[in-house]
Coordinates of C-alpha atoms in Angstrom, one line a residue:
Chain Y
X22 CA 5.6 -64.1 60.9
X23 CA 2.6 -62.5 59.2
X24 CA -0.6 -64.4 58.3
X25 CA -1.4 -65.1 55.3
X26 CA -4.2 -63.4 53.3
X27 CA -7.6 -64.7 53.9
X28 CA -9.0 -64.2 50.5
X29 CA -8.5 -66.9 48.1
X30 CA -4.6 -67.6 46.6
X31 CA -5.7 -68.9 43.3
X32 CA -4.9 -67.9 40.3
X33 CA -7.1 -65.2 38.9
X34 CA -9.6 -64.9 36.0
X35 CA -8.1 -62.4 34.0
X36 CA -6.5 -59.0 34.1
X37 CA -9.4 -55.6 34.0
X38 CA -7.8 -52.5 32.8
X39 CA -8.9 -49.7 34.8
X40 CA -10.8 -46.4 33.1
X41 CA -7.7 -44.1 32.1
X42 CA -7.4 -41.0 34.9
X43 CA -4.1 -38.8 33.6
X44 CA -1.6 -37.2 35.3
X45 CA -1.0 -37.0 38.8
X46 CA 1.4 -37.3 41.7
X47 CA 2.1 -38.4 45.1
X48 CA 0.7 -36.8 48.4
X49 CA 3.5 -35.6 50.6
X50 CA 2.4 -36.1 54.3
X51 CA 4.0 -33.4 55.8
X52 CA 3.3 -30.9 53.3
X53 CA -0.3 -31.3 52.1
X54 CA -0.2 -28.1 50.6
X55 CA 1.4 -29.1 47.7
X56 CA -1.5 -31.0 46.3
X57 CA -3.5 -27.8 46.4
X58 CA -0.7 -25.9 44.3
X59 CA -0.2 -28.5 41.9
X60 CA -4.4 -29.0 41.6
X61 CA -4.6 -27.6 38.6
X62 CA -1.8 -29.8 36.7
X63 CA -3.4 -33.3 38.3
X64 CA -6.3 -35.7 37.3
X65 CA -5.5 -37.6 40.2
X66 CA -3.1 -38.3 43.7
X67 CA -1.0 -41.2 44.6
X68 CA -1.8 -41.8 48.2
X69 CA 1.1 -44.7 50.6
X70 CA -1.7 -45.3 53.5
X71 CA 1.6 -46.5 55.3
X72 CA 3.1 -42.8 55.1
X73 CA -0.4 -42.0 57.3
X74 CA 0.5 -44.2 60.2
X75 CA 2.4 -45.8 63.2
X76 CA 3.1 -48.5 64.6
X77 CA 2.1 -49.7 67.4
X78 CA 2.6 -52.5 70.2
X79 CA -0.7 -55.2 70.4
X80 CA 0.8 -58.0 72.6
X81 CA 1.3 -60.4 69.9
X82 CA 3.8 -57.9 67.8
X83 CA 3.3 -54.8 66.3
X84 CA 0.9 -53.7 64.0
X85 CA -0.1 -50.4 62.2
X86 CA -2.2 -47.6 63.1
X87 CA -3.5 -44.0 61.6
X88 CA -2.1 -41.3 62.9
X89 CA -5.1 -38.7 62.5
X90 CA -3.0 -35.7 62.7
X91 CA -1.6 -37.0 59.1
X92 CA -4.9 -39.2 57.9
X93 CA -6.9 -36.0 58.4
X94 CA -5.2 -33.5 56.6
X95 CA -4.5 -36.5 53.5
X96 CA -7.8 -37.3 53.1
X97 CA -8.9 -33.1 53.1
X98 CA -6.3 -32.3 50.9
X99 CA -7.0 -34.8 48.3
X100 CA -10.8 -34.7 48.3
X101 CA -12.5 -34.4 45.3
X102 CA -9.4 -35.7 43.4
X103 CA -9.5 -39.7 42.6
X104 CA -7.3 -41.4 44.8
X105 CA -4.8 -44.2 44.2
X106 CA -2.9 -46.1 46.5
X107 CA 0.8 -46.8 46.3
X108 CA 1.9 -48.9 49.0
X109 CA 5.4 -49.3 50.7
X110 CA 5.3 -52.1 53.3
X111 CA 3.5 -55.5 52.0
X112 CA 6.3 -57.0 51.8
X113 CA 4.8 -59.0 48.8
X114 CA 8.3 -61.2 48.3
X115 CA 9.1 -62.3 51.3
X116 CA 8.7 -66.3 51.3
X117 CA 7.7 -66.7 54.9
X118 CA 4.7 -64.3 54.3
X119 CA 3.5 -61.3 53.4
X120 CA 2.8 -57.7 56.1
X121 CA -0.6 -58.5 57.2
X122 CA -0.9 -55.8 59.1
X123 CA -0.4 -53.8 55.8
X124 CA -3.6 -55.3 54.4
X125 CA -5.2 -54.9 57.6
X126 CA -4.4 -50.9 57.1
X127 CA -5.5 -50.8 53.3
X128 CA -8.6 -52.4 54.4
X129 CA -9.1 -49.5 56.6
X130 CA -8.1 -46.8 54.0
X131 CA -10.5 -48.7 51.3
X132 CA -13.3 -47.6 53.7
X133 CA -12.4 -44.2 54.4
X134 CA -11.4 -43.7 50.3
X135 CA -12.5 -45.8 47.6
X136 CA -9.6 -46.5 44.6
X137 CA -9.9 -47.7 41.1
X138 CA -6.2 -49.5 41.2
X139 CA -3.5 -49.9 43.6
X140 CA -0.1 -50.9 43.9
X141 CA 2.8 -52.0 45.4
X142 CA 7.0 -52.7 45.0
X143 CA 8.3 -55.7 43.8
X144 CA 10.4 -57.1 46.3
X145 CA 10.9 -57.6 50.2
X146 CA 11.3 -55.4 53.0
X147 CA 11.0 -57.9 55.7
X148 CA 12.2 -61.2 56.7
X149 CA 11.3 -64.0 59.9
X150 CA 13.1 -63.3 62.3
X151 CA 15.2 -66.0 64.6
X152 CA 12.2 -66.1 66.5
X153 CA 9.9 -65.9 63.9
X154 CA 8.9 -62.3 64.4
X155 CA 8.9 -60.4 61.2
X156 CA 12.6 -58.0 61.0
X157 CA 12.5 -55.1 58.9
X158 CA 15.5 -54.8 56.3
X159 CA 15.3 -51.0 56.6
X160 CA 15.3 -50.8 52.3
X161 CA 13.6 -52.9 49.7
X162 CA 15.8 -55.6 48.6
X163 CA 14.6 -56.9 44.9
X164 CA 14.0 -60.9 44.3
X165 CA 15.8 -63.0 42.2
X166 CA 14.4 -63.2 38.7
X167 CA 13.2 -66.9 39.4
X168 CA 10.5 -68.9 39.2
X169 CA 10.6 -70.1 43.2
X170 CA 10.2 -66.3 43.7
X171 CA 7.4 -66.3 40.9
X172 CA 5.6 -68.8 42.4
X173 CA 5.4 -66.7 45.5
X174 CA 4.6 -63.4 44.4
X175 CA 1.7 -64.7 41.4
X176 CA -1.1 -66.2 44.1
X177 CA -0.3 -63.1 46.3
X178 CA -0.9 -60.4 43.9
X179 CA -3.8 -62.7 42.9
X180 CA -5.2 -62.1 46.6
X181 CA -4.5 -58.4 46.8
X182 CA -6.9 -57.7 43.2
X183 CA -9.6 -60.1 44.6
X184 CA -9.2 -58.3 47.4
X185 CA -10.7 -55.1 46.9
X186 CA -11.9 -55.4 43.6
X187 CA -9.5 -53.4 41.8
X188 CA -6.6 -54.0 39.7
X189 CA -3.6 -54.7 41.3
X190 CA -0.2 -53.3 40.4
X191 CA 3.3 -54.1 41.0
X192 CA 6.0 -51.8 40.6
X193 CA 9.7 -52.5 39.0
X194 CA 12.5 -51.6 41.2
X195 CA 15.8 -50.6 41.1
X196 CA 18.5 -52.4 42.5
X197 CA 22.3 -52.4 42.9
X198 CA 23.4 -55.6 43.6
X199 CA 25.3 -57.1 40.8
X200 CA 24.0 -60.6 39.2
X201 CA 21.2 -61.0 41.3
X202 CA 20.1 -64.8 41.0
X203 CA 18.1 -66.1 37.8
X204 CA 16.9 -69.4 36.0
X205 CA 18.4 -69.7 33.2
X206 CA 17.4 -67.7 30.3
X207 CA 15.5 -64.9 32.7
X208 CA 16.4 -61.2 33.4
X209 CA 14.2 -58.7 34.9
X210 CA 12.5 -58.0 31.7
X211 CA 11.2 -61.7 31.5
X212 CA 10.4 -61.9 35.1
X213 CA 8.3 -59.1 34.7
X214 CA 5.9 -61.0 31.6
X215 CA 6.0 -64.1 33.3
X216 CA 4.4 -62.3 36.3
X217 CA 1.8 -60.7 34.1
X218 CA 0.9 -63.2 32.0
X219 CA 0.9 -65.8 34.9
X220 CA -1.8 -63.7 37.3
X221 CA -4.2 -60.5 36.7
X222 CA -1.6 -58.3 38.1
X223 CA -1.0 -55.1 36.2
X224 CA 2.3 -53.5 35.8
X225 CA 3.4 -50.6 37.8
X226 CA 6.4 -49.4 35.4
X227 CA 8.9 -46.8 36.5
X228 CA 10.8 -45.7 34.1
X229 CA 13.2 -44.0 36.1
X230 CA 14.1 -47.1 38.1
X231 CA 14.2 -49.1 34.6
X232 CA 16.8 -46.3 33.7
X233 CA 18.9 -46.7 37.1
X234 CA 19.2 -50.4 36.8
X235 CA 20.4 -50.1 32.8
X236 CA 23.0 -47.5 33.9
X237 CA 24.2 -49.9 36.8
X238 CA 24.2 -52.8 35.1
X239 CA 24.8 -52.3 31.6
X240 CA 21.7 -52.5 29.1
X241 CA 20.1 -50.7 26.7
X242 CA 16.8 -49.3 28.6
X243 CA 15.0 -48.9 25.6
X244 CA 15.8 -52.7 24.2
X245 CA 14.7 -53.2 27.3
X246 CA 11.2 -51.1 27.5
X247 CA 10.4 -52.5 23.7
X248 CA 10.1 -56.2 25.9
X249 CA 7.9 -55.2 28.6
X250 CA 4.6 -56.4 28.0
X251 CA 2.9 -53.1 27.2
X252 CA -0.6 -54.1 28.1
X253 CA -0.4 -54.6 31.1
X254 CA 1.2 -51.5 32.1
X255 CA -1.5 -49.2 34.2
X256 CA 0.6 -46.9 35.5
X257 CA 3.9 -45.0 35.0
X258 CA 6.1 -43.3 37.3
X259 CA 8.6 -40.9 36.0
X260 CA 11.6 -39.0 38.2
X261 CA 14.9 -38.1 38.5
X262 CA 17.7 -38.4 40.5
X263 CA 21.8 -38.2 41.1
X264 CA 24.9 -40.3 40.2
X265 CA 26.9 -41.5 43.2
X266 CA 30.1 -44.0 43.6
X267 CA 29.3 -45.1 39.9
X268 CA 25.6 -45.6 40.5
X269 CA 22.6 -43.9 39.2
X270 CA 20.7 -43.7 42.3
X271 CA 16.7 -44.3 42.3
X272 CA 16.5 -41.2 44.4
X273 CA 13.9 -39.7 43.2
X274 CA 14.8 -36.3 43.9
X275 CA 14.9 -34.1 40.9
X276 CA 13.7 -33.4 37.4
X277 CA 13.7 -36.2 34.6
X278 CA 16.8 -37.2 32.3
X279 CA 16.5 -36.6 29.0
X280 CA 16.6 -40.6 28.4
X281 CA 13.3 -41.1 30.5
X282 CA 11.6 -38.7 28.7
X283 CA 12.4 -40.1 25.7
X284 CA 11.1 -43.4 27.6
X285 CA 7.9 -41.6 27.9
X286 CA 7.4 -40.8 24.6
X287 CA 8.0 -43.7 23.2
X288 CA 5.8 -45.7 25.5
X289 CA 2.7 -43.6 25.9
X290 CA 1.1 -44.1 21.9
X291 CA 2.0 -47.8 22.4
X292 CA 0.8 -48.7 26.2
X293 CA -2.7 -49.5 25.5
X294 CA -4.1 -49.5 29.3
X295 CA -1.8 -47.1 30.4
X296 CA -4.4 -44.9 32.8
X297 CA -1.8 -42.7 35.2
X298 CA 1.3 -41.2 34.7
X299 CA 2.9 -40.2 37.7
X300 CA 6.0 -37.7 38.4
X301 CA 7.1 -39.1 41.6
X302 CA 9.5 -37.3 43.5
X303 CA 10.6 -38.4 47.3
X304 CA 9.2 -36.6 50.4
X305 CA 12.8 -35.6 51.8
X306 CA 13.8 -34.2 48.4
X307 CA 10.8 -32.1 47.5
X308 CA 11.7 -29.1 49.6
X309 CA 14.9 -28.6 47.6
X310 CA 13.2 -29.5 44.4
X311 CA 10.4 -26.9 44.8
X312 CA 6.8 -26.7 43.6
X313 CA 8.1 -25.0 40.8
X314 CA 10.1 -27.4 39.6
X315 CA 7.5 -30.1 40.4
X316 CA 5.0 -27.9 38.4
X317 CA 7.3 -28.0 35.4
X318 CA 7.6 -31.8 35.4
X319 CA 3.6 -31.9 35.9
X320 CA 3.3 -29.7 33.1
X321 CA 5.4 -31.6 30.7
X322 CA 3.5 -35.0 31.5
X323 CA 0.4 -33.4 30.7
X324 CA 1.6 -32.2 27.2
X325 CA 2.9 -36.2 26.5
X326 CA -0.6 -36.9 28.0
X327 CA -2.4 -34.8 25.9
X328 CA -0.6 -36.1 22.6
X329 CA -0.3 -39.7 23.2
Chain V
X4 CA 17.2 -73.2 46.3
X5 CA 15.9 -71.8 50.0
X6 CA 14.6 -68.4 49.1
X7 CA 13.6 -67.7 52.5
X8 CA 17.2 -68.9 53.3
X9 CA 18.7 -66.4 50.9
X10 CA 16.4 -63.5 51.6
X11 CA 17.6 -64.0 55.5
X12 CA 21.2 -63.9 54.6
X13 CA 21.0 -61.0 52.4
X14 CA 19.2 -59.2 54.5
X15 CA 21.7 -60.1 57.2
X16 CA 24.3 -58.8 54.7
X17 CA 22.8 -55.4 54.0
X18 CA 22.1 -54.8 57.9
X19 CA 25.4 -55.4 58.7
X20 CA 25.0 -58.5 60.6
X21 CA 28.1 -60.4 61.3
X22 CA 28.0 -64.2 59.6
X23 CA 25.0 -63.0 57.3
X24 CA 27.3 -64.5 54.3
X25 CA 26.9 -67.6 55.6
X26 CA 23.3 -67.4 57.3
X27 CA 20.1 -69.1 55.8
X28 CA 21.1 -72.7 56.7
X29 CA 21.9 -75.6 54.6
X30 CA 19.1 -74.7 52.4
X31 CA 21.3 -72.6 49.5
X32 CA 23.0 -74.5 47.3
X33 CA 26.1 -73.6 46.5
X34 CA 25.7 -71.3 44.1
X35 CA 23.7 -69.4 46.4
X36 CA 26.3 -69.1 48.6
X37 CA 29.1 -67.9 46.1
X38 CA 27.0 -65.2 45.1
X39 CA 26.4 -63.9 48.8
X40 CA 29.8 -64.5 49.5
X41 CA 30.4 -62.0 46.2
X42 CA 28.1 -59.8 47.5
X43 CA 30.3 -59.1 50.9
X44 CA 32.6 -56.1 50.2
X45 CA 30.9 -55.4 46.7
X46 CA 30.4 -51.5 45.6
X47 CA 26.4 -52.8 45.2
X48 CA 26.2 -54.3 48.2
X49 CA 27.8 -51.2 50.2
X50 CA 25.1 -49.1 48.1
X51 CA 22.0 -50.8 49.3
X52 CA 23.2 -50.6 52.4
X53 CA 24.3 -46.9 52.8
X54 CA 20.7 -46.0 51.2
X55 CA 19.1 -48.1 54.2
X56 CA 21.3 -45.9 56.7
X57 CA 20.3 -42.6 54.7
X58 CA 17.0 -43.8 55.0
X59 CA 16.9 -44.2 59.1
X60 CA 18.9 -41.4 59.3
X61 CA 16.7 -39.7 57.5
X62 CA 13.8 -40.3 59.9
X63 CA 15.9 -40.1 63.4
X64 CA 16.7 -36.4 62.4
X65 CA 13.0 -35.8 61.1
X66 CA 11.5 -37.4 64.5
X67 CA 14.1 -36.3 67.0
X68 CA 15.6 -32.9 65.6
X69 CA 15.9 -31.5 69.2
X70 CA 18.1 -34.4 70.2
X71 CA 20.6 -34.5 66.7
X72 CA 20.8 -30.9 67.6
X73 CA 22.2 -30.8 70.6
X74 CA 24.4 -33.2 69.7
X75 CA 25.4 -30.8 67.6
X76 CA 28.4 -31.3 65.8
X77 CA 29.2 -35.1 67.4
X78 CA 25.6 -36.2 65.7
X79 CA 26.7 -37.9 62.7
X80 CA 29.3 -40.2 64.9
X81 CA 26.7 -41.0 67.1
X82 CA 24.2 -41.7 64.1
X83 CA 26.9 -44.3 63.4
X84 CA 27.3 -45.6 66.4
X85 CA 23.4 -45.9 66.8
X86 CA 23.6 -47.9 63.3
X87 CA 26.2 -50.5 64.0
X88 CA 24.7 -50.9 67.2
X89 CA 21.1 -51.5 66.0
X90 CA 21.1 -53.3 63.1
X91 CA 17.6 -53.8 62.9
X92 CA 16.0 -51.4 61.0
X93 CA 12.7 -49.6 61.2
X94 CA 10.7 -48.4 58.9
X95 CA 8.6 -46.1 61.0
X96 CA 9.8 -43.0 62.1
X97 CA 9.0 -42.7 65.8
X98 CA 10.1 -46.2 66.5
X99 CA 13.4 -45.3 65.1
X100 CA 13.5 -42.3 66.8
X101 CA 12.4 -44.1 70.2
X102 CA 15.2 -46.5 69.9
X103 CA 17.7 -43.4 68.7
X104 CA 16.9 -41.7 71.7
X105 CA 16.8 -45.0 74.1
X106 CA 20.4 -45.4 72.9
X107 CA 21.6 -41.5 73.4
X108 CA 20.0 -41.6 77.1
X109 CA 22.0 -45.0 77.3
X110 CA 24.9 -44.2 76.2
X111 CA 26.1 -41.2 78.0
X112 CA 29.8 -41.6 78.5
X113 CA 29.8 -42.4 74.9
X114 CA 28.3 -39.1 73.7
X115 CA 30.5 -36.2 74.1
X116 CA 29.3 -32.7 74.1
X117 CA 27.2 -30.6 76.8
X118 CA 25.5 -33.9 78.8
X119 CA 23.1 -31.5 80.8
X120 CA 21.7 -30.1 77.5
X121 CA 21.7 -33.7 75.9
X122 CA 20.1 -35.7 78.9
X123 CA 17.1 -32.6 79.1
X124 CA 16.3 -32.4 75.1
X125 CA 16.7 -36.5 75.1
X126 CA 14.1 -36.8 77.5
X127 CA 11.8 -34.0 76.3
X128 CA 11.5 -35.9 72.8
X129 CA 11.6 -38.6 74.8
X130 CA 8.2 -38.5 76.4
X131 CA 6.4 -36.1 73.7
X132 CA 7.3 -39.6 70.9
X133 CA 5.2 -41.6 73.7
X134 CA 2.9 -39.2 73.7
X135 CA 2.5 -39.2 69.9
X136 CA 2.5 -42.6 70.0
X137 CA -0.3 -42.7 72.4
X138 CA -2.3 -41.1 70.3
X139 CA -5.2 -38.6 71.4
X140 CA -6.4 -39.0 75.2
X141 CA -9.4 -38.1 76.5
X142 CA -9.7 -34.1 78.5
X143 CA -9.6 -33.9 82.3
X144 CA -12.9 -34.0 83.8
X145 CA -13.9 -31.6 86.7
X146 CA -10.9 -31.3 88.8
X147 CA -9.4 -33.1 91.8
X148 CA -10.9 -33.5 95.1
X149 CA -9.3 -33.6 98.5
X150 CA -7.7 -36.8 97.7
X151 CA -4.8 -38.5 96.8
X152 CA -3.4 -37.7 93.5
X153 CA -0.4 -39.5 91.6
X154 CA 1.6 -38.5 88.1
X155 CA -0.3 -39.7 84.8
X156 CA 2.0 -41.9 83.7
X157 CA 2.9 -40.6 80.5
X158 CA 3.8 -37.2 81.8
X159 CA 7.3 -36.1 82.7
X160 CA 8.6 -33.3 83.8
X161 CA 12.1 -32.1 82.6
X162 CA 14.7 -29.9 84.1
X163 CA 16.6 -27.9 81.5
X164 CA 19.8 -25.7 82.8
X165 CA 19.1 -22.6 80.5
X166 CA 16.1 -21.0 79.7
X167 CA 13.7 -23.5 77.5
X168 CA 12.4 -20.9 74.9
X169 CA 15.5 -19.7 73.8
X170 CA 16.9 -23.1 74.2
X171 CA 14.6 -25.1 71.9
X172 CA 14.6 -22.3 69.2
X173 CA 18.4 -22.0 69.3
X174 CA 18.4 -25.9 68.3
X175 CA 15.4 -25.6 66.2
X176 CA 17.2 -22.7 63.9
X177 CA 20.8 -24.1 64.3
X178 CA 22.0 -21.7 66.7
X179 CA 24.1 -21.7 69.6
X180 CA 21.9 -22.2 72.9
X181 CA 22.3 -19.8 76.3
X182 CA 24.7 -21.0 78.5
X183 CA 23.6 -22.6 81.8
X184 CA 22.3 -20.4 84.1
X185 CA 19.5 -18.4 86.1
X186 CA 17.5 -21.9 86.1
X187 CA 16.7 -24.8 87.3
X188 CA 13.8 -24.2 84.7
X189 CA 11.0 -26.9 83.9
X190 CA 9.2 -28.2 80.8
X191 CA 5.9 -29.9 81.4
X192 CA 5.3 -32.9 79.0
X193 CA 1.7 -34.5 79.3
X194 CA -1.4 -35.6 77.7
X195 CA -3.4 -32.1 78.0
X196 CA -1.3 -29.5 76.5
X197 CA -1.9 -28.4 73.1
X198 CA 1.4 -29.9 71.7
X199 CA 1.9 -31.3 74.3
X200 CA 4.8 -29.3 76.2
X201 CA 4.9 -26.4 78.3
X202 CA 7.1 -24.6 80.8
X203 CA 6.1 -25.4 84.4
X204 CA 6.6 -23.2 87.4
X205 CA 8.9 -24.1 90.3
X206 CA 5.5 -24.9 92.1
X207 CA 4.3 -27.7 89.9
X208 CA 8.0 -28.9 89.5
X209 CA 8.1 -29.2 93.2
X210 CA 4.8 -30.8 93.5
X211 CA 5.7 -33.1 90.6
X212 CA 8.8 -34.0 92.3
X213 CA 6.6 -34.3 95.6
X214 CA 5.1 -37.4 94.2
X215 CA 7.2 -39.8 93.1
X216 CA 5.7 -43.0 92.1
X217 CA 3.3 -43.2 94.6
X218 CA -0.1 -41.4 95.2
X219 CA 0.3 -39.0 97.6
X220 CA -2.4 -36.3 99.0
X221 CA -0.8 -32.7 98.2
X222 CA -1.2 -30.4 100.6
X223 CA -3.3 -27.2 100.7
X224 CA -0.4 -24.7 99.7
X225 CA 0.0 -27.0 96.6
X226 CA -3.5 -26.4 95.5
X227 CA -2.9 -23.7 92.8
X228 CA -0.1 -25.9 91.5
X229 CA -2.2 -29.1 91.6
X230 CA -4.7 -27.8 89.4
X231 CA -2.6 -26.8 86.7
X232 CA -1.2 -29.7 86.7
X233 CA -4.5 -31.5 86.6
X234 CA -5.3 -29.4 83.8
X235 CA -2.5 -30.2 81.7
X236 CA -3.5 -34.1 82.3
X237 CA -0.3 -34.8 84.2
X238 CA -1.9 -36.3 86.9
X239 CA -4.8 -38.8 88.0
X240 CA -6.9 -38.2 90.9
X241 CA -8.3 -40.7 92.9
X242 CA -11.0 -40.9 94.4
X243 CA -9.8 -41.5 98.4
X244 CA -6.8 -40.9 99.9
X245 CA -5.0 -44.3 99.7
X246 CA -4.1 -46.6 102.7
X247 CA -1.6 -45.5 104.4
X248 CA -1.0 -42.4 102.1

């Protein structure tokens, strides 16, 4: 299984709000051009340094490499635009240990591009393996809204601001599994404070996955965004997406619902250190969607920006 | 409460592993297990996990298009099969592909349709993911002596039934590829080509064939052929003929 971070797993000093940036959204790898005909609607781009890479056998397992063929053009088409970093594969939940050869690749990027916050998904995509090699679960599974899972996700996020320096975001996911585990008394709402108020760790808040998970299972998303401990949300990401088998699915393929732009409105005047808003929409989906459409969204977020 | 044990089984359970309801030891309580055991069969449960197959779906067609192509109309079954058969997921795209493709060259009897055209495109992707994969290689130096020479070995050479240009862009643009005929023709796959892949003449795909695994010491008819080879970094040169060579 992974290593463990080398940098200390205590539990941090305090949380540092990073100097507000704007709008922006998240750099496509395989079509870089986007950034340049959304440049005008963007304070800043959302970088995964895991989209810019492969991996590759070492002997004692696989670990991650930069593809330059994708680095390259990432880095060119987002120069002179303040990158953040967004990643996918940390793995922060997993109780055997976190991806170390994720933090192995962000210390890489760091060098190559400095960022003023970065962040990653609350959950796991990995687990040891009968042999204790890490196996992939192919899609990130959310953890149980307890305080075992707490207790191992608080120190870690701890690690990754110390890190680099930087604040350190998690992001809220969406999930379909019904009931998922809790101590008594705890939903995802109160798993989310406990984490913030327990470690430095900023919140990451997607609205649109908040939405999903009240459709699926029931709640009022805005009862549920007037608990969220406001500051401590950094960043927002906003999307859209389609209904399938009964589910709203966080597929982050098309333009927002009316419900999370009325999320948006109500959150901006009231989310103190809120420093990026961010219309996300997935790689696969943006060639049907269409820079048009993307612009449109872009162009919204500024207006809410601009007012808040 | 185990949570290592209870990410295990439910990540056991959204693979599709068999037993996952009942995997991550003695360490869950009870409770733990009911809820798995829930889980199993549930609408949520089938979600999760049909957004994980989208997902390596999703990157087998964007890594091996050639290869879901040919399989033209029998691709999504053998998707399927591929996914029950590998549970374990990746969440890189040309190691999913590589095991994709590992799978379809594996499983030929399995995988109706034209095997010719399915066995050549399967081995072009084939060797240009390992290619990728190696990453940039260093360009030939001056080119080969009088010696021995032997195949680099991360270069193929493919044999396609029906013209490769009009092949590859009929399964590029979903049309219907030539019919067999006119050929054999080659594809050259190797470090040294811009994009890595180009059509090789019958000379280099007898010279090719010429050398196995072993160095061998081409003769002087093959010298044109040689150093077009060497050029596209399909082979090594060394220095002396070897022993016995």
């Amino acid at each position: 299984m992974a290593r463990e971070a080398t940098a200390a797993l205590s539990t941090p000093s305090g949380f540092r709000a990073p100097a507000p940036l704007g709008v922006g959204c998240s750099y496509p790898p395989s079509l870089p051009g986007v950034i340049d005909r959304v440049g005008d609607l963007v304070d800043f781009v959302e970088i995964s340094p895991d989209m810019l890479c492969r991996q590759v056998e070492t002997g004692p397992g696989p670990s991650m490499t930069f593809v330059e063929e994708l680095l390259g053009p990432a880095l060119a088409a987002t120069a002179g635009l303040p990158t953040v970093v967004h990643g996918l594969e940390l793995s922060i939940g997993t109780a055997s240990g976190w991806n170390q050869d994720y933090v192995d690749l962000l210390d890489r990027f760091a060098m190559l591009r400095p960022f003023p916050w970065h962040s990653e998904h609350l959950g796991f995509t990995m687990v040891a393996g009968a042999d204790g090699r890490p196996v992939q679960t192919g899609v990130p599974l959310p953890l149980p809204f307890t305080r075992q899972a707490l207790d191992v996700v608080v120190p870690r996020a701890a690690a990754m601001a110390a890190r680099y320096g930087v604040p350190f975001l998690l992001e809220n996911a969406a999930y379909y599994l019904r009931r998922l585990p809790a101590d008594p008394g705890w939903d995802e709402i109160s798993f989310l404070n406990a984490l913030t108020a327990e470690s430095s760790c900023g919140l990451l808040l997607d609205l649109y996955n908040l939405y999903c998970n009240s459709v699926n299972h029931h709640f009022d998303p805005l009862a549920a965004l007037q608990r969220v401990r406001l500051d401590r949300v950094v960043e927002v990401h906003v999307a859209g997406g389609f209904e399938e088998a009964g589910f709203r699915l966080d597929s982050h393929s098309d333009a927002m619902p009316p419900e999370v732009r009325e999320m948006v409105a109500w959150l901006l005047p009231r989310a103190p250190n809120l420093a990026g808003l961010v219309f996300e929409v997935q790689e696969p989906a943006l060639p049907a969607f269409g820079v048009d459409a993307l612009r449109a969204e872009l162009t919204w977020l500024r207006t809410a920006w601009d007012r808040r | 409460m185990s949570l290592d044990g209870w990410q295990v089984a439910l990540a056991g359970l959204v693979s599709g592993a068999a037993g996952a309801a009942g995997a991550g030891g003695g360490d869950l309580t009870a409770d733990e297990h009911r809820w798995l055991e829930e889980q199993a069969g549930s609408d949520g449960l089938l979600l999760t996990t049909e957004v994980g197959r989208w997902w390596r779906t999703f990157r087998i067609r964007s890594s091996a298009p050639l290869t879901v192509a040919a399989l033209a109309a029998d691709a999504p079954a053998v998707l399927d099969r591929y996914l029950d058969h590998h549970a374990e997921a990746s969440s890189f795209f040309l190691a999913e592909a590589g095991q994709f493709l590992d799978f379809v060259a594996g499983a030929h009897e399995a995988v109706p349709g034209p095997p010719a055209l399915v066995t050549s495109v399967v081995a072009l992707e084939r060797a240009m993911l390992e290619l990728v994969e190696a990453g940039p290689t260093a360009p030939p130096g001056a080119g080969p002596g009088l010696g021995a020479v032997a195949r680099h070995p991360r270069a193929t050479m493919v044999e396609m039934a029906s013209p490769p240009a009009a092949t590859l862009a009929a399964l590029l643009t979903g049309g219907r590829p030539p019919e067999p005929g006119g050929g054999p023709f080659w594809l050259l796959v190797a470090p040294g080509i811009a994009g890595f892949v180009r059509a090789a003449t019958a000379g280099e795909a007898r010279l090719w064939q010429s050398m196995g695994e072993q160095p061998v010491t081409p003769g002087g008819d093959d010298r044109t052929a040689l150093l077009r080879l060497w050029a596209a970094g399909a082979v090594l040169a060394y220095a002396d003929p070897p022993i016995g060579a």
